[in-house]
Coordinates of C-alpha atoms and ligand atoms in Angstrom, one line a residue:
X29 CA -33.4 15.9 -19.8
X30 CA -36.4 17.8 -18.6
X31 CA -38.4 19.0 -21.5
X32 CA -39.2 22.6 -22.1
X33 CA -40.9 24.1 -19.1
X34 CA -44.7 24.0 -19.3
X35 CA -45.3 27.7 -19.0
X36 CA -42.8 28.6 -21.7
X37 CA -44.0 25.7 -23.9
X38 CA -47.5 27.1 -23.7
X39 CA -46.2 30.5 -24.6
X40 CA -44.3 29.1 -27.6
X41 CA -47.3 27.0 -28.8
X42 CA -49.7 29.9 -28.4
X43 CA -47.4 32.1 -30.3
X44 CA -47.1 29.6 -33.2
X45 CA -50.9 29.2 -33.1
X46 CA -51.3 32.9 -33.6
X47 CA -49.4 32.7 -36.8
X48 CA -46.2 34.0 -35.3
X49 CA -43.0 32.1 -35.3
X50 CA -40.8 32.7 -32.4
X51 CA -37.6 32.6 -34.3
X52 CA -38.3 34.3 -37.7
X53 CA -40.2 37.3 -36.5
X54 CA -39.7 40.2 -38.9
X55 CA -40.6 43.7 -38.1
X56 CA -41.5 46.4 -40.5
X57 CA -40.3 48.9 -38.0
X58 CA -37.1 50.6 -39.1
X59 CA -34.1 49.4 -37.2
X60 CA -33.6 51.6 -34.3
X61 CA -30.4 51.7 -32.3
X62 CA -32.1 49.5 -29.8
X63 CA -31.2 45.8 -29.6
X64 CA -34.3 43.6 -29.7
X65 CA -34.1 40.0 -28.5
X66 CA -36.9 37.8 -29.7
X67 CA -36.1 34.9 -27.5
X68 CA -33.4 33.4 -25.2
X69 CA -32.8 29.7 -24.9
X70 CA -30.8 27.9 -22.2
X71 CA -30.0 24.2 -22.1
X72 CA -27.9 22.2 -19.5
X73 CA -26.8 18.7 -20.0
X74 CA -24.5 17.4 -17.3
X75 CA -23.6 13.7 -17.6
X76 CA -23.9 13.1 -13.8
X77 CA -27.7 13.8 -14.0
X78 CA -28.5 11.5 -17.0
X79 CA -28.4 8.2 -15.1
X80 CA -31.0 9.2 -12.5
X81 CA -33.1 11.6 -14.5
X82 CA -36.8 10.7 -14.1
X83 CA -36.3 8.6 -11.0
X84 CA -39.2 10.0 -9.0
X85 CA -37.9 8.6 -5.7
X86 CA -34.6 10.6 -5.9
X87 CA -33.6 14.2 -6.4
X88 CA -30.6 15.7 -8.1
X89 CA -27.9 17.8 -6.3
X90 CA -27.5 20.7 -6.4
X91 CA -31.2 21.5 -5.9
X92 CA -30.4 25.1 -6.9
X93 CA -27.8 24.8 -9.7
X94 CA -25.6 27.7 -10.6
X95 CA -24.5 30.7 -8.6
X96 CA -26.9 30.3 -5.6
X97 CA -24.5 30.5 -2.6
X98 CA -25.0 30.9 1.2
X99 CA -28.4 29.3 1.3
X100 CA -30.7 29.9 4.3
X101 CA -34.0 28.0 4.7
X102 CA -37.0 28.1 6.9
X103 CA -40.4 26.4 7.2
X104 CA -43.9 27.9 7.7
X105 CA -46.5 25.2 8.0
X106 CA -46.1 23.0 4.9
X107 CA -44.1 25.6 2.9
X108 CA -40.3 25.9 2.9
X109 CA -38.6 29.2 1.9
X110 CA -35.0 29.6 0.8
X111 CA -32.8 32.7 0.0
X112 CA -29.3 33.2 -1.4
X113 CA -26.6 35.9 -1.6
X114 CA -26.7 38.1 -4.7
X115 CA -23.8 40.5 -4.3
X116 CA -23.9 43.4 -6.8
X117 CA -26.7 42.0 -8.9
X118 CA -30.1 43.6 -8.9
X119 CA -32.8 42.6 -7.9
X120 CA -31.2 41.1 -4.8
X121 CA -31.7 38.0 -2.7
X122 CA -33.7 35.5 -4.8
X123 CA -36.4 33.8 -2.7
X124 CA -37.7 30.3 -3.5
X125 CA -40.6 28.3 -2.2
X126 CA -41.0 24.5 -2.0
X127 CA -43.2 21.9 -0.4
X128 CA -40.7 19.0 -0.7
X129 CA -37.3 20.7 -0.4
X130 CA -36.6 19.5 -3.9
X131 CA -38.9 21.3 -6.3
X132 CA -38.1 25.0 -5.8
X133 CA -40.0 27.8 -7.5
X134 CA -38.6 31.3 -7.4
X135 CA -41.4 33.5 -6.0
X136 CA -39.5 36.8 -6.4
X137 CA -36.5 38.7 -5.2
X138 CA -36.6 40.2 -1.7
X139 CA -34.8 43.4 -2.6
X140 CA -36.5 44.5 -5.8
X141 CA -36.6 48.3 -5.3
X142 CA -33.8 50.8 -5.5
X143 CA -34.9 52.1 -2.1
X144 CA -34.0 48.7 -0.7
X145 CA -30.7 48.2 -2.5
X146 CA -28.1 50.8 -3.4
X147 CA -25.4 49.0 -5.3
X148 CA -23.9 52.0 -7.1
X149 CA -20.2 51.5 -7.9
X150 CA -20.2 48.1 -6.0
X151 CA -17.7 45.5 -7.3
X152 CA -19.5 42.5 -8.6
X153 CA -18.6 40.4 -5.6
X154 CA -19.4 43.1 -3.1
X155 CA -22.9 44.2 -2.3
X156 CA -25.2 41.6 -0.6
X157 CA -23.4 38.9 1.3
X158 CA -25.1 36.0 3.1
X159 CA -28.8 36.5 3.9
X160 CA -30.9 34.6 6.4
X161 CA -34.7 34.0 6.3
X162 CA -36.8 33.4 9.4
X163 CA -40.5 33.6 10.3
X164 CA -41.8 34.9 13.7
X165 CA -45.2 35.8 14.9
X166 CA -46.8 36.0 11.4
X167 CA -44.0 38.0 9.8
X168 CA -41.1 37.0 7.6
X169 CA -37.6 38.4 8.3
X170 CA -34.7 38.6 5.9
X171 CA -31.5 39.7 7.5
X172 CA -28.3 40.4 5.5
X173 CA -25.2 42.6 5.0
X174 CA -24.7 45.3 2.4
X175 CA -20.9 45.3 2.3
X176 CA -19.0 48.6 2.1
X177 CA -22.2 50.7 2.5
X178 CA -24.3 50.4 5.5
X179 CA -23.6 46.9 6.8
X180 CA -26.3 44.8 8.4
X181 CA -30.0 45.4 7.8
X182 CA -33.3 43.5 7.8
X183 CA -36.5 43.7 5.9
X184 CA -39.9 42.2 6.7
X185 CA -43.0 41.0 4.9
X186 CA -46.2 39.2 5.6
X187 CA -46.2 37.7 2.1
X188 CA -42.8 36.2 1.3
X189 CA -43.4 36.9 -2.4
X190 CA -43.3 40.6 -1.4
X191 CA -43.5 43.4 -1.1
X192 CA -40.9 43.5 1.5
X193 CA -40.2 46.6 3.7
X194 CA -37.4 49.1 3.2
X195 CA -34.3 48.3 5.3
X196 CA -34.0 48.7 9.1
X197 CA -30.3 49.0 9.8
X198 CA -28.5 47.3 12.7
X199 CA -25.3 49.2 13.1
X200 CA -24.0 47.3 16.1
X201 CA -24.0 44.1 14.1
X202 CA -20.6 45.0 12.7
X203 CA -19.6 41.8 10.8
X204 CA -21.1 39.5 8.2
X205 CA -23.4 36.5 8.1
X206 CA -26.0 37.7 10.6
X207 CA -28.8 35.3 11.6
X208 CA -31.9 35.7 13.7
X209 CA -32.8 33.3 16.5
X210 CA -36.3 33.6 18.0
X211 CA -36.4 31.7 21.2
X212 CA -39.4 29.9 22.8
X213 CA -39.6 32.5 25.6
X214 CA -40.3 35.3 23.1
X215 CA -36.7 36.7 23.3
X216 CA -34.8 37.2 20.0
X217 CA -31.1 37.4 19.1
X218 CA -28.8 38.0 16.3
X219 CA -25.7 35.9 15.9
X220 CA -23.0 37.0 13.5
X221 CA -19.4 36.8 12.4
X222 CA -17.1 39.7 13.4
X223 CA -13.6 40.4 14.6
X224 CA -12.3 38.7 17.7
X225 CA -12.3 40.5 21.0
X226 CA -8.7 41.5 20.8
X227 CA -6.2 41.8 17.9
X228 CA -6.4 38.9 15.5
X229 CA -3.9 36.2 16.4
X230 CA -3.5 35.2 12.8
X231 CA -4.9 36.0 9.4
X232 CA -8.5 34.7 9.2
X233 CA -9.0 34.8 13.0
X234 CA -12.7 35.7 13.4
X235 CA -15.3 35.2 16.1
X236 CA -19.0 34.6 16.5
X237 CA -20.9 37.1 18.6
X238 CA -24.5 37.4 19.8
X239 CA -26.6 40.4 20.8
X240 CA -30.3 40.5 21.8
X241 CA -32.8 41.8 19.3
X242 CA -35.9 43.6 20.5
X243 CA -38.7 42.5 18.2
X244 CA -41.1 45.3 19.2
X245 CA -38.7 48.1 18.4
X246 CA -36.6 46.3 15.7
X247 CA -33.5 47.4 17.5
X248 CA -30.5 45.6 19.1
X249 CA -30.3 45.8 22.8
X250 CA -27.9 44.8 25.6
X251 CA -24.3 43.8 25.4
X252 CA -22.7 41.6 22.8
X253 CA -21.7 38.1 24.0
X254 CA -18.7 36.2 22.5
X255 CA -20.0 32.7 21.6
X256 CA -17.0 31.3 19.6
X257 CA -13.4 32.6 19.4
X258 CA -11.7 31.5 16.3
X259 CA -13.4 28.1 15.8
X260 CA -13.6 24.6 17.1
X261 CA -9.9 24.5 18.4
X262 CA -8.1 27.9 18.5
X263 CA -4.8 26.2 19.0
X264 CA -5.1 25.0 15.4
X265 CA -5.7 28.5 14.1
X266 CA -9.1 27.9 12.5
X267 CA -10.0 30.5 9.9
X268 CA -13.2 32.2 9.0
X269 CA -15.7 30.9 11.5
X270 CA -18.9 32.4 10.0
X271 CA -22.4 31.7 8.8
X272 CA -23.7 31.0 12.4
X273 CA -27.3 29.7 12.9
X274 CA -28.8 28.6 16.3
X275 CA -31.3 25.8 16.4
X276 CA -33.0 24.3 19.4
X277 CA -33.6 20.5 19.9
X278 CA -34.3 18.6 23.0
X279 CA -34.0 21.8 25.1
X280 CA -30.4 22.3 24.0
X281 CA -29.1 25.1 21.8
X282 CA -27.0 24.1 18.8
X283 CA -24.8 26.6 17.0
X284 CA -23.8 25.5 13.5
X285 CA -21.1 27.5 11.7
X286 CA -19.0 27.5 8.6
X287 CA -15.2 27.1 9.2
X288 CA -12.2 27.1 6.9
X289 CA -13.2 29.7 4.4
X290 CA -15.6 29.4 1.5
X291 CA -13.3 27.5 -0.7
X292 CA -11.6 24.1 -0.9
X293 CA -11.1 23.8 2.9
X294 CA -14.6 24.8 3.7
X295 CA -16.5 22.9 6.4
X296 CA -19.5 23.0 8.7
X297 CA -19.0 22.6 12.5
X298 CA -21.3 22.5 15.5
X299 CA -21.3 23.6 19.1
X300 CA -23.9 23.1 21.9
X301 CA -25.0 24.9 25.0
X302 CA -27.6 24.5 27.7
X303 CA -28.3 28.3 27.6
X304 CA -28.9 30.4 24.5
X305 CA -26.0 32.7 25.5
X306 CA -23.6 29.7 26.1
X307 CA -21.1 28.6 26.9
X308 CA -21.0 26.8 23.6
X309 CA -18.8 23.7 23.4
X310 CA -17.8 22.0 20.2
X311 CA -19.2 18.6 19.3
X312 CA -17.2 15.4 19.7
X313 CA -17.0 15.0 15.9
X314 CA -16.3 18.1 13.9
X315 CA -16.6 19.0 11.1
X316 CA -20.1 17.6 10.5
X317 CA -19.6 18.3 6.8
X318 CA -16.6 18.7 4.6
X319 CA -15.1 17.2 1.4
X320 CA -11.6 18.7 1.8
X321 CA -10.0 15.4 3.0
X322 CA -11.2 13.3 0.0
X323 CA -9.3 12.1 -3.0
X324 CA -9.1 15.1 -5.4
X325 CA -9.0 12.7 -8.3
X326 CA -12.5 11.2 -7.5
X327 CA -15.0 11.5 -10.4
X328 CA -17.3 14.5 -10.5
X329 CA -16.3 15.9 -7.2
X330 CA -18.4 18.2 -5.2
X331 CA -16.1 20.5 -3.1
X332 CA -15.9 23.5 -0.9
X333 CA -19.0 22.4 1.1
X334 CA -20.1 24.4 4.0
X335 CA -22.3 27.4 5.0
X336 CA -25.3 25.2 6.0
X337 CA -28.7 25.9 7.4
X338 CA -31.0 23.4 9.0
X339 CA -34.8 22.9 8.7
X340 CA -37.1 20.4 10.4
X341 CA -40.0 18.8 8.6
X342 CA -43.5 18.4 10.2
X343 CA -42.6 14.8 10.8
X344 CA -39.5 15.7 12.7
X345 CA -36.8 14.9 10.1
X346 CA -34.0 17.4 9.8
X347 CA -32.5 18.5 6.5
X348 CA -29.5 20.7 5.7
X349 CA -29.0 23.1 2.7
X350 CA -25.4 24.1 2.2
X351 CA -23.2 25.5 -0.6
X352 CA -20.8 23.5 -2.7
X353 CA -18.9 23.7 -6.0
X354 CA -18.5 21.3 -8.9
X355 CA -15.0 21.8 -10.4
X356 CA -14.2 20.5 -13.9
X357 CA -10.5 20.8 -13.1
X358 CA -8.1 21.4 -10.3
X359 CA -10.4 23.4 -7.9
X360 CA -11.6 25.2 -11.1
X361 CA -15.2 26.0 -11.5
X362 CA -17.1 28.7 -13.5
X363 CA -20.6 28.5 -12.2
X364 CA -20.0 29.6 -8.6
X365 CA -21.2 28.1 -5.4
X366 CA -24.5 26.2 -5.6
X367 CA -27.1 25.1 -3.2
X368 CA -27.1 21.4 -2.1
X369 CA -29.5 19.3 0.1
X370 CA -28.7 16.4 2.4
X371 CA -30.5 14.8 5.4
X372 CA -29.1 15.5 8.9
X373 CA -28.6 12.5 11.2
X374 CA -28.5 12.8 15.0
X375 CA -25.9 10.7 16.7
X376 CA -25.9 10.8 20.5
X377 CA -27.7 14.2 20.4
X378 CA -25.3 15.7 17.9
X379 CA -26.1 16.5 14.2
X380 CA -24.1 15.0 11.4
X381 CA -24.5 15.8 7.7
X382 CA -21.7 13.6 6.3
X383 CA -19.3 11.4 8.2
X384 CA -16.0 9.8 7.4
X385 CA -15.2 9.6 3.7
X386 CA -18.7 9.9 2.5
X387 CA -19.1 12.1 -0.7
X388 CA -21.9 14.5 -1.4
X389 CA -24.1 12.6 -3.8
X390 CA -25.3 14.0 -7.1
X391 CA -28.5 12.0 -6.5
X392 CA -30.2 11.1 -3.3
X393 CA -33.4 9.7 -1.9
X394 CA -36.1 12.4 -1.6
X395 CA -37.3 13.7 1.7
X396 CA -40.4 11.9 3.1
X397 CA -42.6 14.8 1.9
X398 CA -45.4 14.8 -0.6
X399 CA -43.6 15.0 -4.0
X400 CA -44.5 18.1 -5.9
X401 CA -44.8 18.6 -9.6
X402 CA -41.6 19.8 -11.3
X403 CA -41.4 23.5 -11.2
X404 CA -42.3 25.5 -14.3
X405 CA -38.8 26.8 -14.3
X406 CA -36.4 24.0 -13.4
X407 CA -33.6 24.6 -10.9
X408 CA -31.9 21.2 -10.8
X409 CA -31.0 18.3 -13.0
X410 CA -30.7 18.7 -16.8
X411 CA -33.2 20.9 -18.5
X412 CA -34.0 23.2 -21.4
X413 CA -35.8 26.5 -21.0
X414 CA -36.7 29.1 -23.6
X415 CA -37.8 32.6 -22.7
X416 CA -40.0 34.1 -25.3
X417 CA -39.8 37.6 -23.8
X418 CA -43.6 38.1 -24.0
X419 CA -43.3 40.2 -20.9
X420 CA -44.7 42.2 -19.2
X421 CA -41.7 41.8 -16.9
X422 CA -38.4 39.9 -16.8
X423 CA -38.6 36.4 -15.2
X424 CA -37.3 36.6 -11.7
X425 CA -34.1 34.8 -12.5
X426 CA -32.8 37.6 -14.8
X427 CA -30.2 39.8 -13.1
X428 CA -28.9 43.4 -13.8
X429 CA -25.5 44.7 -12.8
X430 CA -25.9 47.2 -9.9
X431 CA -29.0 49.2 -9.2
X432 CA -30.7 50.5 -12.4
X433 CA -31.5 54.3 -12.2
X434 CA -33.4 54.5 -15.5
X435 CA -35.6 52.1 -17.4
X436 CA -33.5 51.0 -20.3
X437 CA -35.4 47.9 -21.3
X438 CA -39.0 47.2 -22.3
X439 CA -41.4 44.6 -23.8
X440 CA -43.6 47.1 -25.5
X441 CA -41.6 48.9 -28.3
X442 CA -41.4 45.6 -30.1
X443 CA -44.1 43.3 -28.7
X444 CA -42.8 39.7 -28.2
X445 CA -39.2 40.9 -27.8
X446 CA -37.0 42.2 -25.0
X447 CA -35.7 45.6 -26.2
X448 CA -32.5 46.9 -24.6
X449 CA -31.6 50.6 -25.2
X450 CA -27.9 50.9 -25.8
X451 CA -26.2 53.3 -23.4
X452 CA -22.7 54.5 -23.0
X453 CA -22.2 52.2 -20.1
X454 CA -19.5 49.5 -20.1
X455 CA -18.3 47.0 -17.6
X456 CA -16.6 48.8 -14.7
X457 CA -17.6 49.4 -11.1
X458 CA -18.9 52.9 -11.9
X459 CA -21.3 51.6 -14.6
X460 CA -24.8 50.3 -14.7
X461 CA -24.8 48.8 -18.2
X462 CA -27.8 47.8 -20.4
X463 CA -27.2 44.1 -19.4
X464 CA -29.5 41.4 -18.2
X465 CA -28.1 37.9 -17.4
X466 CA -29.2 34.5 -16.2
X467 CA -27.0 32.0 -14.4
X468 CA -25.0 29.3 -16.2
X469 CA -26.3 26.3 -14.2
X470 CA -24.4 23.3 -15.7
X471 CA -20.8 22.5 -16.6
X472 CA -22.1 21.6 -20.1
X473 CA -24.6 24.3 -21.2
X474 CA -25.6 26.4 -24.1
X475 CA -27.2 29.8 -24.4
X476 CA -28.6 31.2 -27.6
X477 CA -30.7 34.1 -28.8
X478 CA -32.2 35.8 -31.8
X479 CA -31.2 39.5 -31.9
X480 CA -32.4 42.3 -34.2
X481 CA -29.8 45.0 -34.1
X482 CA -27.9 47.2 -36.5
X483 CA -25.1 49.3 -35.0
X484 CA -25.2 53.0 -36.0
X485 CA -21.8 54.3 -35.4
X486 CA -18.3 52.9 -34.9
X487 CA -18.1 51.4 -31.4
X488 CA -21.7 50.5 -31.1
X489 CA -22.1 46.8 -30.2
X490 CA -24.7 44.4 -28.8
X491 CA -24.9 40.6 -28.3
X492 CA -24.5 37.6 -26.0
X493 CA -22.0 37.2 -23.2
X494 CA -20.6 34.7 -20.8
X495 CA -19.9 37.0 -17.9
X496 CA -18.1 36.3 -14.6
X497 CA -17.3 39.9 -13.6
X498 CA -16.4 43.3 -15.0
X499 CA -13.0 42.1 -16.2
X500 CA -13.6 38.4 -17.0
X501 CA -16.1 37.7 -19.7
X502 CA -16.5 36.7 -23.4
X503 CA -18.7 38.9 -25.6
X504 CA -20.1 37.5 -28.8
X505 CA -21.1 40.8 -30.4
X506 CA -22.5 42.5 -33.5
X507 CA -20.3 45.6 -33.7
X508 CA -19.5 48.5 -36.1
X509 CA -15.9 49.0 -36.8
X510 CA -14.4 51.3 -39.5
X511 CA -17.9 51.9 -40.9
X512 CA -18.5 48.2 -41.4
X513 CA -20.7 45.7 -39.4
X514 CA -19.0 42.6 -38.1
X515 CA -19.7 39.7 -35.7
X516 CA -16.8 39.4 -33.3
X517 CA -15.7 37.7 -30.2
X518 CA -14.1 39.7 -27.4
X519 CA -12.2 38.0 -24.6
X520 CA -11.6 39.9 -21.5
X521 CA -9.4 38.5 -18.7
X522 CA -8.1 41.6 -16.9
X523 CA -8.3 45.4 -17.0
X524 CA -9.7 46.8 -20.2
X525 CA -7.3 48.6 -22.5
X526 CA -9.4 50.1 -25.2
X527 CA -12.6 49.9 -27.3
X528 CA -11.3 46.9 -29.4
X529 CA -9.8 45.3 -26.4
X530 CA -9.5 41.5 -26.6
X531 CA -11.0 40.9 -30.1
X532 CA -10.0 37.3 -30.8
X533 CA -12.2 36.6 -33.9
X534 CA -14.3 38.6 -36.3
X535 CA -16.2 38.2 -39.5
X536 CA -17.9 40.9 -41.7
X537 CA -21.6 40.6 -41.9
X538 CA -24.5 42.4 -43.7
X539 CA -27.5 42.7 -41.5
X540 CA -30.8 44.2 -42.8
X541 CA -33.0 46.1 -40.4
X542 CA -35.5 43.8 -38.7
X543 CA -33.8 40.5 -39.7
X544 CA -32.5 38.6 -36.7
X545 CA -28.9 37.4 -36.2
X546 CA -28.6 34.2 -34.1
X547 CA -25.9 33.9 -31.4
X548 CA -24.9 30.9 -29.4
X549 CA -22.4 30.1 -26.7
X550 CA -21.6 26.5 -25.8
X551 CA -19.9 25.7 -22.5
X552 CA -18.0 22.4 -22.2
X553 CA -16.4 22.6 -18.7
X554 CA -13.4 24.7 -19.2
X555 CA -13.8 25.1 -23.0
X556 CA -16.3 27.4 -24.7
X557 CA -17.5 27.6 -28.4
X558 CA -19.0 30.6 -30.0
X559 CA -21.4 30.4 -33.0
X560 CA -23.5 32.8 -35.1
X561 CA -26.1 32.3 -37.8
X562 CA -28.3 34.2 -40.1
X563 CA -31.0 31.5 -40.1
X564 CA -32.2 29.8 -36.9
X565 CA -30.5 26.5 -36.4
X566 CA -27.9 27.1 -39.1
X567 CA -24.8 27.7 -37.0
X568 CA -21.4 28.8 -38.1
X569 CA -18.5 28.4 -35.6
X570 CA -16.8 31.7 -35.1
X571 CA -14.4 30.5 -32.4
X572 CA -14.1 27.0 -30.9
X573 CA -12.4 25.6 -27.8
X574 CA -11.8 29.0 -26.2
X575 CA -10.2 29.0 -22.8
X576 CA -13.1 29.0 -20.3
X577 CA -10.9 29.1 -17.2
X578 CA -10.9 32.9 -17.5
X579 CA -14.5 32.6 -16.2
X580 CA -13.5 30.5 -13.2
X581 CA -13.4 31.7 -9.6
X582 CA -9.8 30.4 -9.5
X583 CA -8.8 32.9 -12.2
X584 CA -11.3 35.7 -11.8
X585 CA -11.7 35.5 -8.0
X586 CA -14.8 36.6 -6.2
X587 CA -17.9 35.0 -4.9
X588 CA -20.2 34.9 -7.9
X589 CA -20.7 32.6 -10.9
X590 CA -20.9 32.9 -14.7
X591 CA -24.0 34.5 -16.2
X592 CA -25.1 34.3 -19.8
X593 CA -26.1 37.8 -20.6
X594 CA -27.7 40.1 -23.2
X595 CA -26.1 43.5 -23.6
X596 CA -26.2 46.7 -25.7
X597 CA -23.6 49.4 -25.8
X598 CA -23.7 52.8 -27.4
X599 CA -20.4 54.5 -28.4
X600 CA -22.2 57.9 -28.3
X601 CA -21.6 59.3 -24.9
Ligands
6LW718 C1 -20.3 35.0 3.0 C2 -19.4 34.2 4.0 C3 -18.3 33.9 3.1 O1 -20.9 36.0 3.7 O2 -18.3 34.5 1.9 O3 -16.2 33.1 2.9 C4 -19.3 35.5 2.0 N1 -17.4 33.0 3.4 O4 -20.1 33.1 4.6 C5 -19.9 35.6 0.6 O5 -20.4 34.4 0.1

């Protein structure tokens, strides 16, 4: 178990030293309708990580735990940069930096301004699909797709931590999973998934296309070239050939792609050509990564692996990042598709990530790179982290739902606390609620918070959520009903029916202005427990052993993962 992160530990210690106490803050200020969160604590404790914790020669997979899908990685000098999809969450496209491919620090979010990211009315699993990050001639490029509204665009920056430019749109790149390739001769290309040349021959029949990109003008130029029709073997009706990336090695061009769809049958495949525009021929051994053929009853399976990107170290070693899932039941997982790391072997000039019946390991030997100190905010293995909300801004891992159009949170009205202004905004595609969430990153995890809030009118509510999407979440809330204040648990697993929809447990409570109520959600694979307390650490179980499968991708659908969230709702329109 990694101890509390250094930065947050320092904040906590300094706070206590100043005579404050992070958990028993009282405020003389009258209770406003605002919800004030004094701190938020997250802890993950997956058994698979306990045996190898602390082994400095090894790293834990996933390297980015929790909903960090569709990874893309690049290297500039000694620094590696990695980005992930973010769908309808704002800010969008988290960007990480590392020097050893294992210790990753989030340096920001690429799309952190409304002018870059219009997510209004986007479904949670719409918005930003797979990004790619590349570096060319002193400039970083991030290329991605905003689904349903505008399509493919890229942004650039000289500093990867930002600021990044506003979007330049590429309307001829009419599919998903676009990727830049900058060739040695100065020419540049975009490869991407799109429809096949003629009518699809079967459901899931897609193709990989390429078009030249003019760096100087930032525009696409020339005809589109078909690189792959369907997949490795069209006669077998391969589905969802996507996530293409071109790499060059030994003067040959390698095209790696995902095939099989981003679920149980996912895989990574490879093609090769002598010329950048092809013809690309499939390798002798495909897929180069999959887990779909393995015994489903194996312990602690890692499944749905695919959507890889390659990066080469200065010493010439090749490594792959790719997405995978960690089900607790029959293809049932709540925390989404995570980022994993494995070395790439070259066999007869063809890359292989895993061969035969090899399983993706939860622990592996570190890359031969100078090991870096553990990041202040851990992203892998077991850890505990506490956010003291000392501001001035939200840590970069906090996510909002869709693009905020007003500032409904602050760190100033109650110093040392995150204040959320309740608004009449619920969970539906038209809303932009007063909600901030952070990923559940472990199968066994807990989230807790201290909240100072007194609802004013019937229907007002605020509290802690386990949130998969607008229709699939648990809400542990302080609410006002019939003129009385209660702590209650709402279970949502489908379309909302009314203001008291899904209440599965409640208890009356008397809250005095300024005194915190403590809320905790405990995840145990597919079972969730919900607690409250009026003194820190003194927990009362409100509802135990609740059905967590409603938070799974299998039940809820989509491409995202569970977030633990803080939320405030006002019944007043
Ligand atoms: C991503 C694509 C995919 O763009 O899902 O099913 C999309 N495969 O690679 C969102 O993750």
